[in-house]
mmCIF file of C-alpha atoms in Angstrom:
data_model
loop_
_atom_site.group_PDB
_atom_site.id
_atom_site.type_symbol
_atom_site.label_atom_id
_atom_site.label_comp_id
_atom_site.label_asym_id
_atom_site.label_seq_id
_atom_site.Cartn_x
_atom_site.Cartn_y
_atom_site.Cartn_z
ATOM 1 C CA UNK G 481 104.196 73.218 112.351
ATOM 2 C CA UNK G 482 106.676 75.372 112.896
ATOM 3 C CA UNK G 483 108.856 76.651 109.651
ATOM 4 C CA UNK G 484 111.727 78.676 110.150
ATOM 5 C CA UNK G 485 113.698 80.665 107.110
ATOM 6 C CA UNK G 486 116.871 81.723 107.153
ATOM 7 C CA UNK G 487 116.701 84.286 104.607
ATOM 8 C CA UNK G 488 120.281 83.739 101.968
ATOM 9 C CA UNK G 489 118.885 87.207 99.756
ATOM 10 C CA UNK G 490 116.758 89.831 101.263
ATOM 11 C CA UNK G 491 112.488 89.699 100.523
ATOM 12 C CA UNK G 492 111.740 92.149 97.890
ATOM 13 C CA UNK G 493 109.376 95.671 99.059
ATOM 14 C CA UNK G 494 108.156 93.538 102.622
ATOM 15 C CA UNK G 495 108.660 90.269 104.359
ATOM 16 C CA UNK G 496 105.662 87.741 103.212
ATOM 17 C CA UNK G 497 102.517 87.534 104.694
ATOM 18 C CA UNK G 498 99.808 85.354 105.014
ATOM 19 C CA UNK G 499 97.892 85.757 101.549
ATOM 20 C CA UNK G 500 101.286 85.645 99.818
ATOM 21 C CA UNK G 501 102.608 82.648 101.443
ATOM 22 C CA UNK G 502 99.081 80.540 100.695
ATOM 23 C CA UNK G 503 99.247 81.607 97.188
ATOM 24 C CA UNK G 504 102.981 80.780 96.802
ATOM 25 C CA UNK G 505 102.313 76.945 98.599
ATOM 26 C CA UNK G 506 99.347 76.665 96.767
ATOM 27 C CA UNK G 507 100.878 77.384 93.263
ATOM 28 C CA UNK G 508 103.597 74.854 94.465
ATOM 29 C CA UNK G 509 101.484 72.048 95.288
ATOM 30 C CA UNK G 510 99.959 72.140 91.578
ATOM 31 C CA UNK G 511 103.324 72.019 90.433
ATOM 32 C CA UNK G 512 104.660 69.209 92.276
ATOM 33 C CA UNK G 513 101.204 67.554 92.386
ATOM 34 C CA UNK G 514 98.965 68.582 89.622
ATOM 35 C CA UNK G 515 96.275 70.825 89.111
ATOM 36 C CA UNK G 516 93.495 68.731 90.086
ATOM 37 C CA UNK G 517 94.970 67.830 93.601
ATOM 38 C CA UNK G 518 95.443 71.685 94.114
ATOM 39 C CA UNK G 519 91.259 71.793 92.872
ATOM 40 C CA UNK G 520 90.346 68.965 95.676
ATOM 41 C CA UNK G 521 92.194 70.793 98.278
ATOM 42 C CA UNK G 522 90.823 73.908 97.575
ATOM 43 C CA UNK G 523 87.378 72.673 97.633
ATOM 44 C CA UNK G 524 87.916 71.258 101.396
ATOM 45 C CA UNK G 525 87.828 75.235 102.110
ATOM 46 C CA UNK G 526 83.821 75.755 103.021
ATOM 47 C CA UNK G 527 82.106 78.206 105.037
ATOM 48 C CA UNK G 528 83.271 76.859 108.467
ATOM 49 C CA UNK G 529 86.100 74.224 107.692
ATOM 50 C CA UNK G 530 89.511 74.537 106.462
ATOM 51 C CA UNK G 531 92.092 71.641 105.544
ATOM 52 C CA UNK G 532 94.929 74.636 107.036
ATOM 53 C CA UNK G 533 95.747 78.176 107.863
ATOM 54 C CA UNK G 534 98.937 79.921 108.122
ATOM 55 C CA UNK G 535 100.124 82.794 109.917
ATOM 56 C CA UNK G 536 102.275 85.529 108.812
ATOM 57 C CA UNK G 537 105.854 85.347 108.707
ATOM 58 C CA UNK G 538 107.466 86.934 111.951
ATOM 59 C CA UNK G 539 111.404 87.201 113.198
ATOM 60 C CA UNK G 540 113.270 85.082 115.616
ATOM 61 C CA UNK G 541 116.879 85.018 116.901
ATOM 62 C CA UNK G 542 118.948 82.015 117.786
ATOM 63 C CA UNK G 543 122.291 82.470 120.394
ATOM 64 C CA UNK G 544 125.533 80.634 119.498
ATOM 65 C CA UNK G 545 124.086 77.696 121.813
ATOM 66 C CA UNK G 546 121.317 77.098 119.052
ATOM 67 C CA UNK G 547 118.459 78.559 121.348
ATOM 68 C CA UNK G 548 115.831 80.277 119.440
ATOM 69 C CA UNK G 549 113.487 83.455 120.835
ATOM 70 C CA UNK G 550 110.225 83.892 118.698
ATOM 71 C CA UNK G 551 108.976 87.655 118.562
ATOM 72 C CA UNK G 552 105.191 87.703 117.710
ATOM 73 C CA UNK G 553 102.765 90.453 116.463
ATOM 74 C CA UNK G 554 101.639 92.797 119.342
ATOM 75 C CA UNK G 555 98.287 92.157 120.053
ATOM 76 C CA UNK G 556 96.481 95.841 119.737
ATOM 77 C CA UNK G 557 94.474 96.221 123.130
ATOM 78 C CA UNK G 558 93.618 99.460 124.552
ATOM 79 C CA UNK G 559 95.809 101.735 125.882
ATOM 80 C CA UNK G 560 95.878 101.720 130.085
ATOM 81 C CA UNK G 561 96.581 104.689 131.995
ATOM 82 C CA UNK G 562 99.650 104.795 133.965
ATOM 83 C CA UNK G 563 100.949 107.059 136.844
ATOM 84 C CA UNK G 564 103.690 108.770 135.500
ATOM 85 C CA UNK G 565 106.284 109.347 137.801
ATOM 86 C CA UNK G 566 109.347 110.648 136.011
ATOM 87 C CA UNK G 567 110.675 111.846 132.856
ATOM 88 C CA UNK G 568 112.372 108.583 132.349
ATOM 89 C CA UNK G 569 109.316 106.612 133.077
ATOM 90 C CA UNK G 570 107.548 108.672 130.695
ATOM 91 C CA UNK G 571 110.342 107.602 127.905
ATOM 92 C CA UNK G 572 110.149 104.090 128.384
ATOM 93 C CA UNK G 573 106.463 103.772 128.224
ATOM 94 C CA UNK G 574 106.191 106.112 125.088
ATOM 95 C CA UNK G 575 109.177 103.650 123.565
ATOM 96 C CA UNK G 576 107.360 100.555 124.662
ATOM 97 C CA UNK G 577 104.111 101.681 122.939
ATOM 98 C CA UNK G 578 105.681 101.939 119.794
ATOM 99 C CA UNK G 579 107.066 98.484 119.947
ATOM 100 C CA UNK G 580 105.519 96.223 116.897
ATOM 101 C CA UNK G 581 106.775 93.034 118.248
ATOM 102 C CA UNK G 582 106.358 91.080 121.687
ATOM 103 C CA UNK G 583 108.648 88.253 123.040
ATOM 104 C CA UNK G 584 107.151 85.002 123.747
ATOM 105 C CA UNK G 585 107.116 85.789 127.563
ATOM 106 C CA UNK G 586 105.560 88.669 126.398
ATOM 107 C CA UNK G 587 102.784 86.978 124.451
ATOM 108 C CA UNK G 588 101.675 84.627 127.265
ATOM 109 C CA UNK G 589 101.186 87.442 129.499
ATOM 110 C CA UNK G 590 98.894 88.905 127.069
ATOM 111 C CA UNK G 591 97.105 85.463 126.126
ATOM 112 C CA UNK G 592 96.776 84.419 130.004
ATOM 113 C CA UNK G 593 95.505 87.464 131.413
ATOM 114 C CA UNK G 594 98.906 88.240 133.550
ATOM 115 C CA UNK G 595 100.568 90.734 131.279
ATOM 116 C CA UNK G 596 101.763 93.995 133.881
ATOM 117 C CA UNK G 597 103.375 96.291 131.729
ATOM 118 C CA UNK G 598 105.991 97.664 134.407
ATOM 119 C CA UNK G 599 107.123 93.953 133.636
ATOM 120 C CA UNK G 600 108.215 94.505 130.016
ATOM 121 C CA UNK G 601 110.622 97.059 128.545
ATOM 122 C CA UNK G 602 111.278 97.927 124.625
ATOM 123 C CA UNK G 603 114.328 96.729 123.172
ATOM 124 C CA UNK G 604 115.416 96.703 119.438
ATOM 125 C CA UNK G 605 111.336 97.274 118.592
ATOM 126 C CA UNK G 606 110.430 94.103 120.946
ATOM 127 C CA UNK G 607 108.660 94.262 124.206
ATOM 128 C CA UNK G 608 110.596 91.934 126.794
ATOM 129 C CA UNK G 609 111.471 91.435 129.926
ATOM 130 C CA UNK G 610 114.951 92.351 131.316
ATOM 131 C CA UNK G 611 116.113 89.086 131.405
ATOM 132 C CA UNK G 612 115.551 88.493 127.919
ATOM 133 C CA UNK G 613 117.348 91.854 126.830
ATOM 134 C CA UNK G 614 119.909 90.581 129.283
ATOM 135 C CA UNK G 615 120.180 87.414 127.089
ATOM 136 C CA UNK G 616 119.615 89.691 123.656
ATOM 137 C CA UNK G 617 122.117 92.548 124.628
ATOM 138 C CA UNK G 618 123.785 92.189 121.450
ATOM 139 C CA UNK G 619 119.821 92.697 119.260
ATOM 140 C CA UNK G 620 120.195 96.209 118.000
ATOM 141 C CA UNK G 621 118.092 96.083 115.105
ATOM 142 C CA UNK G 622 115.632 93.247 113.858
ATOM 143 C CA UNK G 623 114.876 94.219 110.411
ATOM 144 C CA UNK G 624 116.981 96.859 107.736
ATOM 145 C CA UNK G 625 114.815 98.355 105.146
ATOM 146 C CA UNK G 626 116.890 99.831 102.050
ATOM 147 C CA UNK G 627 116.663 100.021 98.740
ATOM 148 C CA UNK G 628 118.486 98.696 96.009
ATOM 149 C CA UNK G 629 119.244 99.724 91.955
ATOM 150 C CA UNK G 630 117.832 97.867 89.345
ATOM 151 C CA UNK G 631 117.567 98.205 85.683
ATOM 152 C CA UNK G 632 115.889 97.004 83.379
ATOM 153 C CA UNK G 633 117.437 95.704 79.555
ATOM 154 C CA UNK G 634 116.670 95.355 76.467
ATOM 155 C CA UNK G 635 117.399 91.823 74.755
ATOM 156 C CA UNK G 636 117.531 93.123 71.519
ATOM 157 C CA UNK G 637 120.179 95.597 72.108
ATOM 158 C CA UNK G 638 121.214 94.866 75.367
ATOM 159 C CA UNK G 639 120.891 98.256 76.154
ATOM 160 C CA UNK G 640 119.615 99.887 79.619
ATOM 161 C CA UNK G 641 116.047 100.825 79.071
ATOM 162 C CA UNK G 642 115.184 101.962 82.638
ATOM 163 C CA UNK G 643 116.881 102.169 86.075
ATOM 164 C CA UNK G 644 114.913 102.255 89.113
ATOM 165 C CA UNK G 645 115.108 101.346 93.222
ATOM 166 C CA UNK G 646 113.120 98.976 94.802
ATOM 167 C CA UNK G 647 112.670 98.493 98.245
ATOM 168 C CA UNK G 648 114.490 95.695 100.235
ATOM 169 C CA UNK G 649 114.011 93.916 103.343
ATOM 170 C CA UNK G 650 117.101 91.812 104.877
ATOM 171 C CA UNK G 651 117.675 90.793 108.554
ATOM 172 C CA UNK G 652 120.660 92.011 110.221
ATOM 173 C CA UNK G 653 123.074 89.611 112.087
ATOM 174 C CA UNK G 654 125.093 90.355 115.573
ATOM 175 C CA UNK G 655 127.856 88.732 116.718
ATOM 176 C CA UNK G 656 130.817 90.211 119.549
ATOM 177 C CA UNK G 657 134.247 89.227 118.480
ATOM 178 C CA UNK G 658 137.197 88.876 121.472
ATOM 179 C CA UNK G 659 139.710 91.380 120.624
ATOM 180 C CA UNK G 660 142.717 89.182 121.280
ATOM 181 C CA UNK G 661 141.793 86.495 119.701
ATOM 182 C CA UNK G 662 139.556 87.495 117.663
ATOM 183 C CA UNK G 663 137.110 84.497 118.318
ATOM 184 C CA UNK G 664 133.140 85.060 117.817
ATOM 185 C CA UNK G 665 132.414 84.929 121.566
ATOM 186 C CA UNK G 666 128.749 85.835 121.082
ATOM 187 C CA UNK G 667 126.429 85.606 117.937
ATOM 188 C CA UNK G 668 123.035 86.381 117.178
ATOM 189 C CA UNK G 669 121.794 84.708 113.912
ATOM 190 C CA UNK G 670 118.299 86.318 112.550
ATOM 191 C CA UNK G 671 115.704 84.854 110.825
ATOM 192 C CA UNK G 672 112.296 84.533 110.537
ATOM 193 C CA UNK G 673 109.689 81.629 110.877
ATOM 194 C CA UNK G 674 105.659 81.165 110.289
ATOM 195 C CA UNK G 675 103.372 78.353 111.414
ATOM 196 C CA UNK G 676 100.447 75.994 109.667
ATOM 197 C CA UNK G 677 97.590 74.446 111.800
ATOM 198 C CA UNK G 678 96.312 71.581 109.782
ATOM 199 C CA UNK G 679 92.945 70.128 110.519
ATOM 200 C CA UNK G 680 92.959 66.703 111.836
ATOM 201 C CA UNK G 681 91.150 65.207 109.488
ATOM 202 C CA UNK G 682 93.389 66.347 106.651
ATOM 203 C CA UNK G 683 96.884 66.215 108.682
ATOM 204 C CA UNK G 684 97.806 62.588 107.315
ATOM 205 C CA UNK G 685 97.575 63.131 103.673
ATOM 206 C CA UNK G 686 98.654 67.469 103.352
ATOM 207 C CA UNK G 687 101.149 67.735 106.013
ATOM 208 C CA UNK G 688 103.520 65.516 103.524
ATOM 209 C CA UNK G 689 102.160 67.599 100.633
ATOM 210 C CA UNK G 690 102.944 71.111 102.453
ATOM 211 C CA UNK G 691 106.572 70.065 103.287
ATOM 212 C CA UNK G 692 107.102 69.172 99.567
ATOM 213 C CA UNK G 693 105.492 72.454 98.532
ATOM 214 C CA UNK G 694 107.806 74.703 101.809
ATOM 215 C CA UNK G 695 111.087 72.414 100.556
ATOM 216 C CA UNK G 696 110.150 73.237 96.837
ATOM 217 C CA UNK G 697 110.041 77.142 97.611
ATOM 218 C CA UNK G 698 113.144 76.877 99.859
ATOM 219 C CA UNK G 699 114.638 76.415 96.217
ATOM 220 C CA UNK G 700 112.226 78.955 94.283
ATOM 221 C CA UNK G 701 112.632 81.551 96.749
ATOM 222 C CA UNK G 702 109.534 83.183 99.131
ATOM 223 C CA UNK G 703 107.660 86.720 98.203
ATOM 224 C CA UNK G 704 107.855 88.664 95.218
ATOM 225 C CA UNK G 705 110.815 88.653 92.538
ATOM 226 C CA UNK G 706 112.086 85.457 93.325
ATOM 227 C CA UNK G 707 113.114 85.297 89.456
ATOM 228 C CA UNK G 708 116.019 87.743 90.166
ATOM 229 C CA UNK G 709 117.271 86.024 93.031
ATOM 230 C CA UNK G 710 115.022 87.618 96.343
ATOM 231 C CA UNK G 711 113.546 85.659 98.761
ATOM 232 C CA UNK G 712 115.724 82.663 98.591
ATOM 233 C CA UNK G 713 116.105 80.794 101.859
ATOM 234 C CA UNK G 714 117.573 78.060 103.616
ATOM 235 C CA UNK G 715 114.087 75.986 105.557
ATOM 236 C CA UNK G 716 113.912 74.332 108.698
ATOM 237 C CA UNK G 717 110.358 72.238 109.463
ATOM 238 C CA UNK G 718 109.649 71.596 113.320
ATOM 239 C CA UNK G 719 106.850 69.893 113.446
ATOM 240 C CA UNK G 720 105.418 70.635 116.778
ATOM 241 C CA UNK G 721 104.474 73.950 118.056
ATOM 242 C CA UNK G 722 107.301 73.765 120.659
ATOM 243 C CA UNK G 723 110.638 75.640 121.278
ATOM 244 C CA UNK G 724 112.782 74.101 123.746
ATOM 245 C CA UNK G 725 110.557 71.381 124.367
ATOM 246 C CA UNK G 726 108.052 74.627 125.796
ATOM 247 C CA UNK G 727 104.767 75.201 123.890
ATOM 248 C CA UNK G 728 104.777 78.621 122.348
ATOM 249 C CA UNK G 729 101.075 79.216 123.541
ATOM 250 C CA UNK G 730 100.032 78.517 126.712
ATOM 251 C CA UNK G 731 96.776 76.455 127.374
ATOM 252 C CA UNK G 732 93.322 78.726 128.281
ATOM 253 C CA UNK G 733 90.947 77.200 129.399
ATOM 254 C CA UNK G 734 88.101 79.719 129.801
ATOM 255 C CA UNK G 735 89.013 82.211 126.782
ATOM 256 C CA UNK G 736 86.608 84.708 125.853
ATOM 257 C CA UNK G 737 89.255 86.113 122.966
ATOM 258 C CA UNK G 738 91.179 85.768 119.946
ATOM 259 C CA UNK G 739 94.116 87.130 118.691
ATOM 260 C CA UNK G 740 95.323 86.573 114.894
ATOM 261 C CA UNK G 741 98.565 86.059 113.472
ATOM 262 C CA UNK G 742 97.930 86.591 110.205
ATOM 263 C CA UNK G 743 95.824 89.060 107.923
ATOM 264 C CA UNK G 744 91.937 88.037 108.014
ATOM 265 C CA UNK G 745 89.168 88.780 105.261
ATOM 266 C CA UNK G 746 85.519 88.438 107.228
ATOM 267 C CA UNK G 747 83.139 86.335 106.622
ATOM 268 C CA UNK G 748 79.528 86.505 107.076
ATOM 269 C CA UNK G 749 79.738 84.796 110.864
ATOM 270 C CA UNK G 750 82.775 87.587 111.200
ATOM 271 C CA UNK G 751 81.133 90.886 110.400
ATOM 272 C CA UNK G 752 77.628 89.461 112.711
ATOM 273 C CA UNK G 753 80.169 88.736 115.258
ATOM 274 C CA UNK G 754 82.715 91.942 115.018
ATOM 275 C CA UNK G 755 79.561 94.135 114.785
ATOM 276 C CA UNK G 756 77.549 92.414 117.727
ATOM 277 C CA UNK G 757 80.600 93.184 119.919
ATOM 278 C CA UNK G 758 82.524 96.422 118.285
ATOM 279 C CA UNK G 759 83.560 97.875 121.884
ATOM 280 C CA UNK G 760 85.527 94.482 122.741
ATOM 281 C CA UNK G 761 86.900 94.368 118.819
ATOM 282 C CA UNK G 762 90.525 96.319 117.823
ATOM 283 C CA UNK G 763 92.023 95.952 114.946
ATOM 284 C CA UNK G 764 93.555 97.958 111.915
ATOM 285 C CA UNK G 765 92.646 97.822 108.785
ATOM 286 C CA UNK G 766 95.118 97.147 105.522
ATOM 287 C CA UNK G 767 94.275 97.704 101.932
ATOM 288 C CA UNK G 768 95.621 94.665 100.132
ATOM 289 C CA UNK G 769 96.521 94.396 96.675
ATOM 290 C CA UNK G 770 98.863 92.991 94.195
ATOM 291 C CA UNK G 771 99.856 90.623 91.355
ATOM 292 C CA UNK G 772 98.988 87.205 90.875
ATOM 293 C CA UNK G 773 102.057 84.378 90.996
ATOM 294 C CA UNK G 774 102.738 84.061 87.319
ATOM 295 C CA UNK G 775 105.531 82.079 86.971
ATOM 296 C CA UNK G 776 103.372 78.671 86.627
ATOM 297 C CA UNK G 777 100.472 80.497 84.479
ATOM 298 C CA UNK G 778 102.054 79.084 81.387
ATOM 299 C CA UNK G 779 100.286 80.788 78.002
ATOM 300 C CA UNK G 780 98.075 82.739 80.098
ATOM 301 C CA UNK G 781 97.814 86.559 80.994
ATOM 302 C CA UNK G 782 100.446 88.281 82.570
ATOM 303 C CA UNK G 783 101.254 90.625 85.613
ATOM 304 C CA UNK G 784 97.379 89.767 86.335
ATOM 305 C CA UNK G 785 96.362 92.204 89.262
ATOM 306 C CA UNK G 786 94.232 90.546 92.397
ATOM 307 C CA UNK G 787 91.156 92.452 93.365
ATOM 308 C CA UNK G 788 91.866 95.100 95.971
ATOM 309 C CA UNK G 789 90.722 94.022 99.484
ATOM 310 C CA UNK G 790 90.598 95.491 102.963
ATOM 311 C CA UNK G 791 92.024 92.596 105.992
ATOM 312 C CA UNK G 792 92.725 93.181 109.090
ATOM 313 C CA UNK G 793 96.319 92.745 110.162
ATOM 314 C CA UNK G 794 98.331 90.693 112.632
ATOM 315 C CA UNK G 795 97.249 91.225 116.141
ATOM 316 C CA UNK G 796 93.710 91.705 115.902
ATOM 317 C CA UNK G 797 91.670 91.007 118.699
ATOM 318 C CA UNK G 798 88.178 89.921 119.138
ATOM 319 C CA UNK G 799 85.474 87.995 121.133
ATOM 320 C CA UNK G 800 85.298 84.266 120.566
ATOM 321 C CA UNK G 801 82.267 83.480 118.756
ATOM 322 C CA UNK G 802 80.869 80.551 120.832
ATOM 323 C CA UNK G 803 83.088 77.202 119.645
ATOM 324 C CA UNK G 804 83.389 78.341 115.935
ATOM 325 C CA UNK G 805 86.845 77.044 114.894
ATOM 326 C CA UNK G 806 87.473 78.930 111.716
ATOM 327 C CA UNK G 807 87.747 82.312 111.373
ATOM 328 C CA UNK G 808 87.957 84.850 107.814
ATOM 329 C CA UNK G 809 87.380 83.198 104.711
ATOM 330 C CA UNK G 810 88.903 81.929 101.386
ATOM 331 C CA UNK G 811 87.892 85.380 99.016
ATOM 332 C CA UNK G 812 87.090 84.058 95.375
ATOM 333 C CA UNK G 813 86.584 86.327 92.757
ATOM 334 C CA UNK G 814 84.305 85.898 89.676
ATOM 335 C CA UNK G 815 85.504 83.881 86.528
ATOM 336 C CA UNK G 816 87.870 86.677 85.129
ATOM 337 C CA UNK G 817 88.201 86.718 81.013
ATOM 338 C CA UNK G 818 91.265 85.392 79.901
ATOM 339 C CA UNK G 819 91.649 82.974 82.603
ATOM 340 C CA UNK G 820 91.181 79.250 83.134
ATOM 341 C CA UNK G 821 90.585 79.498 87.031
ATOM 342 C CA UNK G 822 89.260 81.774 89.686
ATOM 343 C CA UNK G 823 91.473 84.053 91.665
ATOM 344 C CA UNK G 824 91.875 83.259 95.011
ATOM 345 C CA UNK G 825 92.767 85.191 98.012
ATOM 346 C CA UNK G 826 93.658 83.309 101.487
ATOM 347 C CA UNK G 827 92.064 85.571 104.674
ATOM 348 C CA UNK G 828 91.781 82.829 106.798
ATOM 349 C CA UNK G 829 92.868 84.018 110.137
ATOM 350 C CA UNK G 830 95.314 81.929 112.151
ATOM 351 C CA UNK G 831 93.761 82.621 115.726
ATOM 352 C CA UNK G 832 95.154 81.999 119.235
ATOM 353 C CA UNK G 833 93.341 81.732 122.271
ATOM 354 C CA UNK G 834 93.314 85.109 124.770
ATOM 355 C CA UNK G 835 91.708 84.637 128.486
ATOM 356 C CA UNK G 836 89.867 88.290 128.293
ATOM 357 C CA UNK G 837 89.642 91.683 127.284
ATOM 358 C CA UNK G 838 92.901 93.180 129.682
ATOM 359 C CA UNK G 839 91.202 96.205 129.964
ATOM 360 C CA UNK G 840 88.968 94.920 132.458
ATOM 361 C CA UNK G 841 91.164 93.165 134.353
#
């Protein structure tokens, strides 16, 4: 599946990733279902099995014709060397390097083995080709990071006990307006999207059960300080893996690699397999750590930190390890006092298939 979120109040401090999303679906699906369903599902998370996995969410733009371009982590591969044969060449491959997101052109190249990077340019922190800048000429900006004043009161009194900024992050919009008649004759509308892979043998009974949850946090809001008003957004559900009838990952057959779209916690099989084959492994490394969903953790403890944990982010890439299909694991802490439940922490990796390492082709 396929959600897409256009965002009606910017995400409060970052835009949601993988472990916050599965906590915030999971939280809804004991609301809307009860506890015990939410206990059954999690148990259907074992060693090498998982009922679903989600990625991260990412930005997309859609035209004024209702056509959507998905931008996507950039995988981290190693660095080629490239004649350098002017200053200006120089520029554009020190911009492109710094790009964090690829187009999906982009992203087949890299998954099918074809990617050239004289092909691609940088535009608006995306690496595309020229036709698609051609197309996104109006993309200046994806993201705008800002801060905004809040305080905080005192019900008693009503008075103003403390003011403070937090940090905001809202998508920017882009539209060209005709001067004489002042008509929108192009628009860019922003958003962002993120996509489940449901097991088969699950798919009948949760896909139902994760729309409910995704159309009950459409109303709750996504990320952190939804209770002021953040995160709320208006949800779209495709449920095929498909833009414009296209698949958004192209089919390889002989793949040796993965690349993850989402944050990943190792597991046992991981770290064997990640340590077997360190030279073919990149990734970066993100210290994780935050507070446990506490709106639904009625007469419980509040603001209850999660245990501090090191993932690896989006774009990771790795060897395949043989025809294992799950990759990361489900982190569960010990019984904590005060609590009824074990925390949970989702760093299952949403993978894609990759034809090799491209530093040997």
């Amino acid at each position: 599946m396929i959600i897409y979120l256009q965002p009606k109040t910017p995400f409060s401090k970052a835009v949601p990733r993988s472990d916050t999303l599965f906590g915030a679906i999971c939280w809804s699906i004991r609301l809307l279902y009860g506890e015990q369903e939410l206990i059954d599902l999690l148990n259907g998370f074992q060693e090498n099995a998982a009922p679903f996995v989600l990625s991260s969410v990412f930005p997309f733009v859609q035209n004024i014709k209702g056509q959507k371009s998905l931008f996507f982590p950039r995988p981290m591969l190693p660095p080629k060397i490239s004649e350098l044969t002017s200053e200006e060449k120089y520029q554009e491959e020190k911009k492109a390097k710094k790009a964090k997101f690829v187009s999906q052109t982009a992203f087949a190249a890299m998954l099918d083995g074809s990617f050239k990077q004289d092909n691609f340019i940088a535009h608006a922190d995306v690496l595309m080709t020229q036709a698609e800048k051609d197309q996104l000429k109006l993309l200046t900006k994806l993201l705008v990071e800002t801060e905004v004043a809040r305080n905080t009161i005192n019900r008693l009194t009503n008075a103003t006990v403390n003011l403070f900024h937090e940090p905001i992050v809202a998508i920017r919009q882009h539209e060209k307006v005709a001067k004489l008649t002042g008509e929108i004759s192009e628009k860019l509308t922003s958003g962002f999207y993120f996509l489940v892979k449901i097991d088969s043998q699950f798919d009948q009974k949760l896909r139902p059960m994760l729309k409910a949850a995704i159309s009950f946090l459409q109303e709750k809001g996504f990320g952190g300080n939804t209770s002021v008003g953040f995160g709320q957004c208006a949800v779209e559900i495709s449920d095929s893996l498909t833009v414009a009838n296209k698949a958004i990952f192209p089919e390889i057959a002989d793949a040796k690699q993965l690349v993850t779209l989402s944050l990943m916690f190792p597991n046992n099989a991981d770290t064997q397999n990640l340590t077997t084959n360190q030279e073919h492994c990149y990734g970066q490394l993100e210290r994780r750590k935050g507070f446990l969903e506490s709106a639904y953790v009625r007469g419980e403890i509040k603001q209850i930190w999660k245990p501090t944990l090191f993932m690896f982010s989006e774009g990771a890439v790795f060897p395949k390890d043989n025809n294992r299909q799950v990759y990361g694991k489900l982190f569960e802490e010990e019984q904590r006092a005060g609590l009824s439940f074990r925390v949970k922490i989702n760093g299952l990796a949403y993978t894609v298939a990759m034809k090799g390492d491209l530093a040997d082709e």
